[in-house]
Coordinates of C-alpha atoms in Angstrom, one line a residue:
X88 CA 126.5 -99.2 6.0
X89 CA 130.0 -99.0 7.0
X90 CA 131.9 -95.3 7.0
X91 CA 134.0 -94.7 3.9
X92 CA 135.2 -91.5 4.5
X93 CA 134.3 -88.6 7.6
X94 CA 135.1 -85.5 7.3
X95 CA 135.6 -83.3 11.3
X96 CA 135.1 -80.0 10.8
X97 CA 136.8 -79.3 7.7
X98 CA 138.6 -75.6 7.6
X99 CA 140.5 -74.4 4.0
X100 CA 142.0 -71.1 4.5
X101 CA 144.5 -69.3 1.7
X102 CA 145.5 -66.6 3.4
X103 CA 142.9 -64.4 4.8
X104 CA 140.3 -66.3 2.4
X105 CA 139.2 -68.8 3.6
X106 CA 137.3 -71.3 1.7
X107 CA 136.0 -74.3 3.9
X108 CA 134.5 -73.3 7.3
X109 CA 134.0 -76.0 9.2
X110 CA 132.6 -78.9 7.4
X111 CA 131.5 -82.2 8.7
X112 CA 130.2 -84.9 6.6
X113 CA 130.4 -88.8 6.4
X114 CA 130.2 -90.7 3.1
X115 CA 129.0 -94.9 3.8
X116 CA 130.2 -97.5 1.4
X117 CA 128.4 -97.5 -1.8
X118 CA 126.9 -94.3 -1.5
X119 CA 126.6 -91.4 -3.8
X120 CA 127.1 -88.4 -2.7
X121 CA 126.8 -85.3 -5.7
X122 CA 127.7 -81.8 -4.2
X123 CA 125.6 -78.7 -6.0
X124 CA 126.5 -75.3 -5.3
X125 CA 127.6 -71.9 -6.9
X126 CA 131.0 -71.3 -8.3
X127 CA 133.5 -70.3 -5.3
X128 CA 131.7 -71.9 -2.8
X129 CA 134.6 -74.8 -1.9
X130 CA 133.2 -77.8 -4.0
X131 CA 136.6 -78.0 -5.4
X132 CA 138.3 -77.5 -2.8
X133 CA 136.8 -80.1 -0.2
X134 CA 137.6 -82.9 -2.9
X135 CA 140.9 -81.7 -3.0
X136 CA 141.3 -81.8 0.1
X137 CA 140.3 -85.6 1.2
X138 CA 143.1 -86.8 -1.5
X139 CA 145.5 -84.2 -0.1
X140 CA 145.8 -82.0 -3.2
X141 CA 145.4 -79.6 -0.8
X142 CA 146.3 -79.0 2.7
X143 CA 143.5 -79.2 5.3
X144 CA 144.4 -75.9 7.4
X145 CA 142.2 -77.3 10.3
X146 CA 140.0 -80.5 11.2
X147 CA 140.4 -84.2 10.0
X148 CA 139.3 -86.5 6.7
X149 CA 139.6 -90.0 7.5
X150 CA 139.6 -92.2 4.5
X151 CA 138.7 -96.4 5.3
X152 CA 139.2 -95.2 8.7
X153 CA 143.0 -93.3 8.0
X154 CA 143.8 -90.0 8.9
X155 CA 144.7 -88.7 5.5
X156 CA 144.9 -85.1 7.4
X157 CA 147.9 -86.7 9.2
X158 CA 151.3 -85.6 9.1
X159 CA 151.9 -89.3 9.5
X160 CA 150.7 -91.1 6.4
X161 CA 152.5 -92.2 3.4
X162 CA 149.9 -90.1 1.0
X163 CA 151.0 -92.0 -2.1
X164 CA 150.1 -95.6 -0.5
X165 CA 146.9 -93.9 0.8
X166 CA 145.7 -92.4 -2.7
X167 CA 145.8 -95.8 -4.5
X168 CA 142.7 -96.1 -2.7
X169 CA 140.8 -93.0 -4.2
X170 CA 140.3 -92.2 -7.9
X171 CA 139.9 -88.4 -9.1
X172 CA 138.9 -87.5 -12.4
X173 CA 139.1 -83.6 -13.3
X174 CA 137.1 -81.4 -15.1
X175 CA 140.3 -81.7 -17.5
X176 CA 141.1 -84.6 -18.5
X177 CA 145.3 -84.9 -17.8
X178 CA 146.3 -87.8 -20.0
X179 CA 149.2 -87.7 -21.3
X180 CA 149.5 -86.8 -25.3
X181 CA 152.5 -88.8 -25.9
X182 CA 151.3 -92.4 -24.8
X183 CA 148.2 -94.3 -26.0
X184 CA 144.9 -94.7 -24.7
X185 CA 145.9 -98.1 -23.7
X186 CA 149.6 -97.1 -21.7
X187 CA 148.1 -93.9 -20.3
X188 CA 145.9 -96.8 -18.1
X189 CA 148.6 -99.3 -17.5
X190 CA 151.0 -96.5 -16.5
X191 CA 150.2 -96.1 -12.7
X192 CA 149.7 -99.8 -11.9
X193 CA 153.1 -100.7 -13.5
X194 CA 155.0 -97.7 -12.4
X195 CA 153.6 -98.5 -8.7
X196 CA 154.7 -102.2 -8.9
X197 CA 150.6 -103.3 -8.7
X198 CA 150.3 -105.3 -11.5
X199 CA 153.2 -106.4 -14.6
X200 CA 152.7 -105.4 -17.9
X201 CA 150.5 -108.7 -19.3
X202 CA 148.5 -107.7 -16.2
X203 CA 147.7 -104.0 -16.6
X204 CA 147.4 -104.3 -20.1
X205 CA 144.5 -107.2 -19.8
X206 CA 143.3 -105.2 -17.1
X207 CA 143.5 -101.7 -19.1
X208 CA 141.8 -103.7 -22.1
X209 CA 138.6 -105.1 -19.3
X210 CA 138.4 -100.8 -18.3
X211 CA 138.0 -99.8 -21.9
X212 CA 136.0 -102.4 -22.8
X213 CA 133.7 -101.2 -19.3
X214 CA 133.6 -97.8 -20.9
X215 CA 133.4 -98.5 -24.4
X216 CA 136.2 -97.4 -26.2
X217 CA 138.3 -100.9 -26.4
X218 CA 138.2 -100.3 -30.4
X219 CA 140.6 -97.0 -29.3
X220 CA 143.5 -98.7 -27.5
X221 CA 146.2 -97.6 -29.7
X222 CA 145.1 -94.0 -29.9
X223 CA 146.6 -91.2 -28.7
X224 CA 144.4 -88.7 -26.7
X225 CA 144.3 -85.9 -29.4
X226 CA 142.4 -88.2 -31.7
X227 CA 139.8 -88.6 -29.5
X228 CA 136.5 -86.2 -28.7
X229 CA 136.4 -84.7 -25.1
X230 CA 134.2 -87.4 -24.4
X231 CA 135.9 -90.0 -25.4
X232 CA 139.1 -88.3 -23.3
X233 CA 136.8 -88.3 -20.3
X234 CA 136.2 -91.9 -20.8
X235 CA 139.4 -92.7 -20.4
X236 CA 140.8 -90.9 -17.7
X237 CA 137.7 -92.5 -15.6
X238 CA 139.0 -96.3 -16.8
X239 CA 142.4 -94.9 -15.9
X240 CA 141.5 -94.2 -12.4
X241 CA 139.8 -97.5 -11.9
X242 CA 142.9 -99.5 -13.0
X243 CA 144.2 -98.8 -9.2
X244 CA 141.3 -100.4 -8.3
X245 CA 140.0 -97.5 -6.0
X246 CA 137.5 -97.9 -3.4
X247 CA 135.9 -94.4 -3.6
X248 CA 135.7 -92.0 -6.7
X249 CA 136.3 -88.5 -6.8
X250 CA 134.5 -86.6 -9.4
X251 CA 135.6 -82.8 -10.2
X252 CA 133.1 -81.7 -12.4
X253 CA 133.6 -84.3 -15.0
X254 CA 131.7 -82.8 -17.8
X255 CA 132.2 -79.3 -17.2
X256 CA 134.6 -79.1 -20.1
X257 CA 132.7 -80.7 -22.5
X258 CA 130.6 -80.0 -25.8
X259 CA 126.7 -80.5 -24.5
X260 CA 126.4 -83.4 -26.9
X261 CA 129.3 -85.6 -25.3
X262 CA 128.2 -84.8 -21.7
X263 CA 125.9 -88.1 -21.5
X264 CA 128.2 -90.5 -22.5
X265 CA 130.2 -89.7 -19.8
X266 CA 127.3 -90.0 -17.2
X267 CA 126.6 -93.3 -18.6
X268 CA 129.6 -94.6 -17.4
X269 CA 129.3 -92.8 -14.1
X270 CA 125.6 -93.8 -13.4
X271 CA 127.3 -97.8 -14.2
X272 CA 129.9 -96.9 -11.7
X273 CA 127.3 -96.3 -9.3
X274 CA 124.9 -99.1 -10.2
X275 CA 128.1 -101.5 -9.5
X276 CA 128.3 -100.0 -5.6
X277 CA 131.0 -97.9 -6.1
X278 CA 131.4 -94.8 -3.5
X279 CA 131.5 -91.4 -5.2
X280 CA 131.4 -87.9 -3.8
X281 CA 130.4 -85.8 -7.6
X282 CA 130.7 -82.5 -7.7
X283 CA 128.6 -81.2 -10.7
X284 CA 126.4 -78.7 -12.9
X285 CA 124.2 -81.7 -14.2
X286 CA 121.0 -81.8 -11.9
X287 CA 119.7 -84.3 -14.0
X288 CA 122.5 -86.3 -13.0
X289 CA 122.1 -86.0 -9.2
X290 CA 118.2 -86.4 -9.3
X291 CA 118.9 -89.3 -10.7
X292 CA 122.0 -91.2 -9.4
X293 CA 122.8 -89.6 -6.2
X294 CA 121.8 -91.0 -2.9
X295 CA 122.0 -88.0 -1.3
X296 CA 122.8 -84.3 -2.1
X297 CA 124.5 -81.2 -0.9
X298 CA 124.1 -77.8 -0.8
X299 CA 127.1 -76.0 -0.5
X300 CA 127.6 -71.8 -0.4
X301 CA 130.1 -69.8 1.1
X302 CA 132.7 -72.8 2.5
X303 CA 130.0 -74.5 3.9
X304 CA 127.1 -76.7 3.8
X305 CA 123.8 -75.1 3.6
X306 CA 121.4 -78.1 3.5
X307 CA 121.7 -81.9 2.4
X308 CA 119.3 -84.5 1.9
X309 CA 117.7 -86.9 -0.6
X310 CA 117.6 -85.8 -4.1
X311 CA 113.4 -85.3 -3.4
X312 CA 114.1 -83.7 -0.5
X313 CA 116.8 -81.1 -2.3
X314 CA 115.4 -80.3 -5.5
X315 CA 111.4 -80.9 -4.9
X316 CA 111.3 -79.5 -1.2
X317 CA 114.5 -77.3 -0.2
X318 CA 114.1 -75.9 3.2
X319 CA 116.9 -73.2 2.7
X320 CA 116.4 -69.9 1.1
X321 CA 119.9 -70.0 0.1
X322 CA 119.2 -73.6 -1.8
X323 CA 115.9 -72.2 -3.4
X324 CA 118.0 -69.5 -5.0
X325 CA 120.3 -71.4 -6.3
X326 CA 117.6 -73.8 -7.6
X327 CA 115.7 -71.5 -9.3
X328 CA 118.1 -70.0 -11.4
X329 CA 119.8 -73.7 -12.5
X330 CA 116.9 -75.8 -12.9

């Protein structure tokens, strides 16, 4: 399994906080990663980090084998390659469903308009929502909006997805039909580093999983091996309380 992205001792600091300490981590192609943790322990962060929303203060993420920590690297060109959906959902409320996909890969010279809108048209079709092409994002549910912004990231054709806790925002009843589409993402070999709440989710889907607390990783290992047999106090703690 080739490396899609490796992480060399990761440090966030903002100011005297500081939020990643150290981490090292390699993702292989095809692989799902899902990170668990408690609030303020850098899950966030880290994600934001390997698409350069933030600023590594120390160590090096190397995406398909580039730097994206260097001062070098024409960021723009180098996030084409990696989708992020956030825990909100960013479209924009003044352009359909179907132009708030075709946006980025006309505006970036991919694709012309006949292509990105069949192209937009395949994605909603993929996540079930081609019936809502000419809708605008306030006459959808949060799911729905969710839905979209993940077809939305794949019209770059990205080949590794960022998840920010996708469902965090949403009503309990619209949570799954968002993991549908991810756990289809998945079963189609795309590489995904998740952060999430939904254990179910990472029991389920993920390859492997990570324990994170305090900036750093605790403990990773299969889903089994994390939620049936954790080896960490720290991870049992956490465990108890959220499953």
């Amino acid at each position: 399994m080739s490396e899609k992205v490796k992480v060399v001792g990761l440090e966030k600091h903002f100011g005297d906080l500081v939020v990643l300490d150290g981490i090292a981590l390699t993702v292989g192609e095809g692989e799902v990663v899902c990170i668990i943790g408690p609030s303020g322990s850098g899950k966030s962060t880290f994600l934001r980090c390997i698409n350069r929303l933030e600023t590594a203060t120390g160590g090096q993420i190397f995406v398909d084998d580039q730097e994206i920590t260097s001062k070098k690297i024409d960021i723009n060109k180098a996030r084409e390659n990696i989708g992020m959906v956030f825990q909100q959902f960013n479209l924009f409320a003044n352009y359909t469903v179907l132009e708030n996909i075709m946006l980025a890969p006309v505006e970036l010279k991919k694709m012309n308009k006949a292509q990105a809108k069949a192209k937009a048209m395949e994605l909603l079709t993929r996540v079930g929502l081609a019936d809502k092409a000419d809708n605008y994002p306030n006459q959808l549910s949060g799911g729905q909006q969710q839905r979209v912004a993940i077809a939305r990231s794949l019209a770059m054709n990205p080949d590794i997805m960022l998840f920010d806790e996708p469902t965090s925002a949403l009503d309990p009843e619209m949570v799954g039909e968002v993991l549908q589409v991810m756990k289809e993402l998945a079963a189609g070999g795309m590489t995904m580093i998740v952060v999430t709440h939904e254990m179910g989710f990472a029991r389920d889907v993920a390859d492997r999983v990570i324990f994170m607390a305090d900036g750093g990783i605790v403990e990773q290992g299969t889903p089994t091996e994390i939620f049936s047999n954790p080896q960490n106090q720290r991870t049992k703690d956490f465990l108890s309380c959220v499953l």
